[in-house]
mmCIF file of C-alpha atoms in Angstrom:
data_model
loop_
_atom_site.group_PDB
_atom_site.id
_atom_site.type_symbol
_atom_site.label_atom_id
_atom_site.label_comp_id
_atom_site.label_asym_id
_atom_site.label_seq_id
_atom_site.Cartn_x
_atom_site.Cartn_y
_atom_site.Cartn_z
ATOM 1 C CA MET A 10 -38.178 -12.026 5.284
ATOM 2 C CA SER A 11 -35.421 -11.091 7.715
ATOM 3 C CA ARG A 12 -32.383 -9.155 6.541
ATOM 4 C CA ASN A 13 -30.130 -12.146 7.130
ATOM 5 C CA SER A 14 -32.428 -14.413 5.130
ATOM 6 C CA ALA A 15 -32.552 -11.917 2.293
ATOM 7 C CA GLU A 16 -28.759 -11.509 2.228
ATOM 8 C CA SER A 17 -27.947 -15.220 2.536
ATOM 9 C CA ARG A 18 -28.555 -16.782 -0.863
ATOM 10 C CA ASN A 19 -26.058 -19.649 -0.644
ATOM 11 C CA PHE A 20 -23.572 -17.599 -2.642
ATOM 12 C CA ALA A 21 -25.875 -17.654 -5.695
ATOM 13 C CA VAL A 22 -25.761 -14.631 -7.962
ATOM 14 C CA SER A 23 -29.137 -12.988 -8.375
ATOM 15 C CA LYS A 24 -30.815 -13.586 -11.730
ATOM 16 C CA HIS A 25 -31.360 -9.857 -12.017
ATOM 17 C CA ARG A 26 -27.647 -9.051 -11.802
ATOM 18 C CA ARG A 27 -25.039 -9.263 -14.512
ATOM 19 C CA SER A 28 -22.609 -12.108 -13.813
ATOM 20 C CA VAL A 29 -19.324 -10.698 -12.543
ATOM 21 C CA LYS A 30 -16.287 -12.767 -11.617
ATOM 22 C CA ILE A 31 -14.068 -12.049 -8.653
ATOM 23 C CA LYS A 32 -11.151 -11.442 -11.007
ATOM 24 C CA GLN A 33 -13.077 -8.552 -12.593
ATOM 25 C CA VAL A 34 -13.548 -6.885 -9.211
ATOM 26 C CA LEU A 35 -9.875 -7.448 -8.426
ATOM 27 C CA SER A 36 -8.905 -5.921 -11.770
ATOM 28 C CA ALA A 37 -11.083 -2.838 -11.136
ATOM 29 C CA LEU A 38 -9.491 -2.279 -7.727
ATOM 30 C CA GLU A 39 -5.966 -2.719 -9.086
ATOM 31 C CA GLN A 40 -6.634 -0.365 -11.990
ATOM 32 C CA PHE A 41 -7.680 2.304 -9.491
ATOM 33 C CA ALA A 42 -4.783 1.586 -7.120
ATOM 34 C CA PRO A 43 -2.062 -0.221 -9.113
ATOM 35 C CA LEU A 44 0.032 -2.679 -7.131
ATOM 36 C CA PRO A 45 3.340 -0.964 -8.070
ATOM 37 C CA LEU A 46 2.239 1.908 -5.798
ATOM 38 C CA GLN A 47 2.484 -0.302 -2.706
ATOM 39 C CA GLU A 48 5.471 0.009 -0.409
ATOM 40 C CA SER A 49 8.250 -2.586 -0.695
ATOM 41 C CA TRP A 50 7.317 -4.251 2.611
ATOM 42 C CA ASP A 51 3.636 -4.589 1.785
ATOM 43 C CA ASN A 52 1.576 -7.496 0.443
ATOM 44 C CA ALA A 53 -1.447 -6.016 -1.295
ATOM 45 C CA GLY A 54 -3.568 -7.858 -3.849
ATOM 46 C CA LEU A 55 -5.055 -11.341 -3.824
ATOM 47 C CA GLN A 56 -4.679 -13.063 -0.462
ATOM 48 C CA ILE A 57 -6.889 -16.153 -0.588
ATOM 49 C CA GLY A 58 -9.191 -17.799 -3.086
ATOM 50 C CA LEU A 59 -10.014 -18.568 -6.704
ATOM 51 C CA THR A 60 -10.818 -15.545 -8.807
ATOM 52 C CA GLU A 61 -12.767 -17.338 -11.543
ATOM 53 C CA ALA A 62 -15.740 -17.676 -9.202
ATOM 54 C CA GLU A 63 -18.742 -15.422 -9.716
ATOM 55 C CA VAL A 64 -19.240 -12.746 -7.080
ATOM 56 C CA SER A 65 -22.208 -13.306 -4.819
ATOM 57 C CA GLY A 66 -21.372 -10.193 -2.825
ATOM 58 C CA ALA A 67 -18.406 -8.187 -1.586
ATOM 59 C CA LEU A 68 -17.957 -7.437 2.112
ATOM 60 C CA LEU A 69 -15.773 -4.353 2.562
ATOM 61 C CA CYS A 70 -13.667 -3.854 5.688
ATOM 62 C CA LEU A 71 -10.493 -2.521 7.243
ATOM 63 C CA ASP A 72 -9.139 -5.789 8.697
ATOM 64 C CA VAL A 73 -9.818 -9.483 8.031
ATOM 65 C CA THR A 74 -10.611 -11.581 11.103
ATOM 66 C CA GLU A 75 -12.541 -14.779 11.760
ATOM 67 C CA ARG A 76 -15.566 -12.691 12.693
ATOM 68 C CA VAL A 77 -15.357 -10.800 9.398
ATOM 69 C CA VAL A 78 -15.313 -14.085 7.452
ATOM 70 C CA ASP A 79 -18.303 -15.244 9.514
ATOM 71 C CA GLU A 80 -20.108 -12.031 8.613
ATOM 72 C CA ALA A 81 -19.324 -12.510 4.920
ATOM 73 C CA VAL A 82 -20.824 -16.002 5.010
ATOM 74 C CA ARG A 83 -23.852 -14.834 6.979
ATOM 75 C CA ARG A 84 -24.534 -11.985 4.566
ATOM 76 C CA GLY A 85 -24.034 -14.028 1.406
ATOM 77 C CA CYS A 86 -20.668 -12.656 0.275
ATOM 78 C CA ASN A 87 -17.961 -14.838 -1.215
ATOM 79 C CA LEU A 88 -15.512 -11.924 -1.483
ATOM 80 C CA VAL A 89 -13.932 -9.868 1.299
ATOM 81 C CA VAL A 90 -12.107 -6.679 0.300
ATOM 82 C CA SER A 91 -9.946 -5.303 3.101
ATOM 83 C CA HIS A 92 -7.539 -2.427 3.513
ATOM 84 C CA HIS A 93 -5.024 -4.179 5.760
ATOM 85 C CA PRO A 94 -3.693 -7.454 4.326
ATOM 86 C CA LEU A 95 -4.448 -10.641 6.195
ATOM 87 C CA LEU A 96 -1.121 -12.058 4.993
ATOM 88 C CA PHE A 97 1.926 -9.847 5.438
ATOM 89 C CA ARG A 98 4.348 -12.769 5.500
ATOM 90 C CA GLY A 99 4.322 -16.339 4.296
ATOM 91 C CA LEU A 100 2.773 -19.027 6.473
ATOM 92 C CA LYS A 101 4.671 -22.235 7.233
ATOM 93 C CA GLN A 102 1.490 -23.985 8.293
ATOM 94 C CA VAL A 103 -2.267 -23.451 8.252
ATOM 95 C CA SER A 104 -3.759 -24.725 11.486
ATOM 96 C CA ASP A 105 -5.482 -23.266 14.532
ATOM 97 C CA ALA A 106 -2.248 -21.992 16.095
ATOM 98 C CA THR A 107 -2.773 -18.265 15.432
ATOM 99 C CA ASP A 108 -5.623 -15.919 14.612
ATOM 100 C CA VAL A 109 -4.253 -15.407 11.089
ATOM 101 C CA GLN A 110 -4.024 -19.151 10.425
ATOM 102 C CA ARG A 111 -7.527 -19.732 11.760
ATOM 103 C CA THR A 112 -8.864 -16.949 9.540
ATOM 104 C CA VAL A 113 -7.109 -18.357 6.464
ATOM 105 C CA TRP A 114 -8.471 -21.837 7.182
ATOM 106 C CA LYS A 115 -12.001 -20.528 7.705
ATOM 107 C CA ALA A 116 -11.941 -18.472 4.484
ATOM 108 C CA ILE A 117 -10.739 -21.467 2.461
ATOM 109 C CA ARG A 118 -13.254 -23.805 4.085
ATOM 110 C CA GLU A 119 -16.134 -21.376 3.439
ATOM 111 C CA GLY A 120 -15.064 -20.535 -0.112
ATOM 112 C CA VAL A 121 -14.489 -16.859 0.681
ATOM 113 C CA CYS A 122 -11.944 -15.027 -1.460
ATOM 114 C CA VAL A 123 -9.892 -12.302 0.278
ATOM 115 C CA VAL A 124 -8.401 -9.305 -1.525
ATOM 116 C CA SER A 125 -6.494 -6.469 0.163
ATOM 117 C CA MET A 126 -5.717 -2.975 -1.118
ATOM 118 C CA HIS A 127 -3.260 -1.465 1.353
ATOM 119 C CA THR A 128 -0.458 1.022 0.698
ATOM 120 C CA ASN A 129 -1.299 1.040 -2.996
ATOM 121 C CA MET A 130 -4.696 2.467 -1.973
ATOM 122 C CA ASP A 131 -2.993 4.831 0.492
ATOM 123 C CA ASN A 132 -0.799 6.153 -2.320
ATOM 124 C CA ALA A 133 -3.421 6.297 -5.083
ATOM 125 C CA ARG A 134 -5.221 9.398 -6.292
ATOM 126 C CA GLY A 135 -8.741 9.244 -4.911
ATOM 127 C CA GLY A 136 -7.700 6.666 -2.324
ATOM 128 C CA VAL A 137 -7.592 6.582 1.477
ATOM 129 C CA ASN A 138 -6.129 10.030 2.070
ATOM 130 C CA TRP A 139 -8.372 11.696 -0.469
ATOM 131 C CA LYS A 140 -11.383 10.198 1.315
ATOM 132 C CA ILE A 141 -10.142 11.646 4.617
ATOM 133 C CA ALA A 142 -9.769 15.055 2.946
ATOM 134 C CA GLU A 143 -13.290 14.748 1.552
ATOM 135 C CA LYS A 144 -14.701 13.989 5.010
ATOM 136 C CA LEU A 145 -12.988 17.110 6.358
ATOM 137 C CA GLY A 146 -14.338 19.246 3.520
ATOM 138 C CA LEU A 147 -10.884 20.203 2.216
ATOM 139 C CA THR A 148 -10.552 21.918 -1.152
ATOM 140 C CA ASP A 149 -7.646 22.183 -3.620
ATOM 141 C CA VAL A 150 -6.449 18.747 -2.505
ATOM 142 C CA ARG A 151 -3.136 17.528 -3.903
ATOM 143 C CA PHE A 152 -0.458 14.985 -3.158
ATOM 144 C CA PHE A 153 2.587 15.724 -1.098
ATOM 145 C CA ALA A 154 5.530 13.368 -0.804
ATOM 146 C CA GLU A 155 4.756 12.583 -4.443
ATOM 147 C CA LYS A 156 6.109 9.518 -6.171
ATOM 148 C CA THR A 157 5.976 8.112 -9.681
ATOM 149 C CA VAL A 158 6.278 4.341 -10.020
ATOM 150 C CA GLN A 159 6.401 2.749 -13.451
ATOM 151 C CA GLY A 160 4.822 5.913 -14.829
ATOM 152 C CA ILE A 161 2.017 5.871 -12.223
ATOM 153 C CA GLU A 162 1.479 9.018 -10.167
ATOM 154 C CA GLY A 163 1.025 8.625 -6.427
ATOM 155 C CA GLY A 164 1.797 10.148 -3.065
ATOM 156 C CA SER A 165 2.068 9.247 0.596
ATOM 157 C CA GLY A 166 -0.121 12.072 1.886
ATOM 158 C CA VAL A 167 -2.367 14.904 0.748
ATOM 159 C CA VAL A 168 -2.701 18.567 1.602
ATOM 160 C CA GLY A 169 -5.724 20.797 1.150
ATOM 161 C CA MET A 170 -7.473 23.904 2.383
ATOM 162 C CA LEU A 171 -10.335 24.375 4.799
ATOM 163 C CA PRO A 172 -13.072 26.562 3.266
ATOM 164 C CA GLN A 173 -12.548 29.061 6.101
ATOM 165 C CA PRO A 174 -9.772 29.508 8.670
ATOM 166 C CA MET A 175 -10.552 27.957 12.044
ATOM 167 C CA ALA A 176 -9.224 28.355 15.558
ATOM 168 C CA ALA A 177 -7.221 25.311 16.647
ATOM 169 C CA GLU A 178 -9.672 24.212 19.341
ATOM 170 C CA ALA A 179 -12.628 24.418 16.944
ATOM 171 C CA PHE A 180 -10.664 22.551 14.271
ATOM 172 C CA ILE A 181 -9.760 19.709 16.630
ATOM 173 C CA SER A 182 -13.370 19.505 17.774
ATOM 174 C CA GLN A 183 -14.521 19.181 14.157
ATOM 175 C CA VAL A 184 -11.952 16.452 13.458
ATOM 176 C CA LYS A 185 -13.057 14.509 16.538
ATOM 177 C CA GLN A 186 -16.705 14.758 15.530
ATOM 178 C CA THR A 187 -16.013 13.748 11.913
ATOM 179 C CA PHE A 188 -14.068 10.630 12.889
ATOM 180 C CA GLY A 189 -16.060 9.736 15.986
ATOM 181 C CA VAL A 190 -13.196 9.957 18.449
ATOM 182 C CA ALA A 191 -13.638 10.966 22.067
ATOM 183 C CA CYS A 192 -10.052 12.132 22.447
ATOM 184 C CA ALA A 193 -7.291 13.233 20.054
ATOM 185 C CA GLN A 194 -3.577 13.374 20.862
ATOM 186 C CA CYS A 195 -2.321 16.875 20.086
ATOM 187 C CA ASN A 196 0.535 19.197 20.849
ATOM 188 C CA GLU A 197 -0.210 22.585 22.372
ATOM 189 C CA LEU A 198 -2.952 24.571 20.682
ATOM 190 C CA LEU A 199 -1.769 26.645 17.734
ATOM 191 C CA GLN A 200 -2.261 30.357 18.325
ATOM 192 C CA ARG A 201 -2.850 31.221 14.682
ATOM 193 C CA PRO A 202 -5.819 30.196 12.493
ATOM 194 C CA ILE A 203 -5.719 26.831 10.760
ATOM 195 C CA GLN A 204 -6.520 26.593 7.059
ATOM 196 C CA ARG A 205 -3.870 24.531 5.224
ATOM 197 C CA VAL A 206 -4.163 20.925 6.410
ATOM 198 C CA ALA A 207 -1.768 18.058 5.635
ATOM 199 C CA LEU A 208 -2.814 14.510 6.412
ATOM 200 C CA CYS A 209 -1.909 10.861 6.126
ATOM 201 C CA GLY A 210 -4.099 8.005 7.303
ATOM 202 C CA GLY A 211 -2.696 5.232 9.481
ATOM 203 C CA ALA A 212 0.902 5.573 10.647
ATOM 204 C CA GLY A 213 1.841 8.806 8.902
ATOM 205 C CA ASP A 214 4.338 10.278 11.345
ATOM 206 C CA PHE A 215 7.139 9.932 8.779
ATOM 207 C CA LEU A 216 5.551 12.860 6.910
ATOM 208 C CA LEU A 217 5.579 15.326 9.809
ATOM 209 C CA ASP A 218 8.595 17.330 8.634
ATOM 210 C CA GLU A 219 7.283 17.417 5.074
ATOM 211 C CA ALA A 220 4.036 18.863 6.404
ATOM 212 C CA VAL A 221 6.056 21.593 8.127
ATOM 213 C CA ALA A 222 7.957 22.267 4.893
ATOM 214 C CA LEU A 223 4.606 22.722 3.132
ATOM 215 C CA LYS A 224 3.781 25.426 5.682
ATOM 216 C CA ALA A 225 0.752 23.423 6.754
ATOM 217 C CA ASP A 226 -1.112 24.800 9.749
ATOM 218 C CA ALA A 227 -2.126 21.319 10.904
ATOM 219 C CA PHE A 228 -1.128 17.701 10.391
ATOM 220 C CA ILE A 229 -3.577 14.849 10.949
ATOM 221 C CA THR A 230 -2.583 11.192 11.135
ATOM 222 C CA GLY A 231 -3.560 7.971 12.852
ATOM 223 C CA GLU A 232 -0.571 7.311 15.077
ATOM 224 C CA MET A 233 2.701 8.977 15.996
ATOM 225 C CA HIS A 234 5.664 8.276 18.268
ATOM 226 C CA TYR A 235 5.899 10.137 21.569
ATOM 227 C CA HIS A 236 9.172 11.952 20.916
ATOM 228 C CA GLN A 237 7.908 13.372 17.629
ATOM 229 C CA TYR A 238 5.534 15.687 19.466
ATOM 230 C CA PHE A 239 8.476 17.719 20.760
ATOM 231 C CA GLY A 240 9.755 20.805 18.937
ATOM 232 C CA TYR A 241 6.706 21.663 16.830
ATOM 233 C CA GLU A 242 5.061 24.078 19.249
ATOM 234 C CA GLN A 243 3.470 26.940 17.276
ATOM 235 C CA ARG A 244 4.893 25.528 14.029
ATOM 236 C CA LEU A 245 1.826 23.422 13.258
ATOM 237 C CA GLN A 246 -1.046 21.736 15.057
ATOM 238 C CA ILE A 247 -0.531 17.996 15.452
ATOM 239 C CA CYS A 248 -3.743 15.965 15.690
ATOM 240 C CA VAL A 249 -3.493 12.175 16.056
ATOM 241 C CA ILE A 250 -6.831 10.349 16.013
ATOM 242 C CA GLY A 251 -6.038 6.608 15.983
ATOM 243 C CA HIS A 252 -5.024 4.248 13.191
ATOM 244 C CA TYR A 253 -8.390 2.535 12.836
ATOM 245 C CA GLN A 254 -10.318 5.781 13.145
ATOM 246 C CA SER A 255 -8.300 7.562 10.476
ATOM 247 C CA GLU A 256 -8.864 4.808 7.896
ATOM 248 C CA GLN A 257 -12.409 3.771 8.786
ATOM 249 C CA PHE A 258 -13.921 5.275 5.635
ATOM 250 C CA THR A 259 -11.713 3.267 3.253
ATOM 251 C CA SER A 260 -14.599 0.853 2.655
ATOM 252 C CA GLU A 261 -16.496 3.723 1.028
ATOM 253 C CA VAL A 262 -13.675 4.038 -1.513
ATOM 254 C CA PHE A 263 -13.911 0.308 -2.274
ATOM 255 C CA ARG A 264 -17.676 0.545 -2.670
ATOM 256 C CA SER A 265 -17.543 3.444 -5.123
ATOM 257 C CA ILE A 266 -14.923 1.676 -7.283
ATOM 258 C CA ILE A 267 -16.829 -1.614 -7.420
ATOM 259 C CA GLU A 268 -20.223 -0.031 -7.986
ATOM 260 C CA GLN A 269 -18.853 2.065 -10.833
ATOM 261 C CA GLU A 270 -16.712 -0.555 -12.565
ATOM 262 C CA CYS A 271 -18.689 -3.709 -11.732
ATOM 263 C CA PRO A 272 -22.333 -2.584 -11.615
ATOM 264 C CA GLY A 273 -24.710 -5.060 -10.060
ATOM 265 C CA VAL A 274 -22.223 -6.476 -7.557
ATOM 266 C CA LYS A 275 -23.696 -6.391 -4.051
ATOM 267 C CA CYS A 276 -21.384 -4.276 -1.872
ATOM 268 C CA LEU A 277 -21.804 -4.337 1.905
ATOM 269 C CA ILE A 278 -19.728 -2.423 4.429
ATOM 270 C CA ALA A 279 -18.811 -4.732 7.287
ATOM 271 C CA GLU A 280 -20.606 -4.263 10.581
ATOM 272 C CA THR A 281 -17.874 -6.086 12.509
ATOM 273 C CA VAL A 282 -15.650 -3.623 14.369
ATOM 274 C CA THR A 283 -12.074 -4.859 14.134
ATOM 275 C CA ASN A 284 -10.272 -2.118 16.059
ATOM 276 C CA PRO A 285 -8.092 -4.102 18.526
ATOM 277 C CA ILE A 286 -7.603 -1.084 20.804
ATOM 278 C CA VAL A 287 -10.082 -0.669 23.659
ATOM 279 C CA TYR A 288 -10.434 2.776 25.226
ATOM 280 C CA ILE A 289 -11.216 2.492 28.946
#
């Protein structure tokens, strides 16, 4: 039997798996990364669908596109869990006028539920930034830019220590290899060893000065404005690796939560690459 045939079971839950409803998966994700932790402009949580349905499989991804919905259908998943929300703002119509509207229409037509865990997962302990720190092998990881919302601890970035100090060029090379990037945007090479590393996945440039205040040797993020590179020479090593690249391992966080809290649910990391930026 081919892989596609094995994965496509007409959205039927395997007899050997405990029946789990979509709302239970949603609850597990929101318990890990409570919605109050999201930023005021965000729209995390349920995007599309009926949560009383049983889960046939969860496809985990960074972005929701038509191709991702197609992949979910092909691989027998009636739930898509994304990092970036499909719906940031309300829609005044659902037609074929835009990529978002087409994706919404396709998900509804195919019976695919869409759930997004965005800045609440960025700000949660064990979330996006903690996964980045894990990939880099950082120790003594803690929040910086801490916040407490409705009694829930969170933070916009994390800081940790490399096991051993590294020269700037070697450090940047390791970061590039870890995240699979051919080129990183950096300021001039730091002339002292790097050991304390601050980081924030995605667009984390708003934390640059806080990283300096922490006496971090390096700051890693996904994107940063041009003028922010000025004035930090020999204060800390800036290393910008791309928004998509910095958050690409978020699906692993989703998988560990679902597998732990909803055992038996089929979790598949999407094969569709949704990075809209082409490097030529």
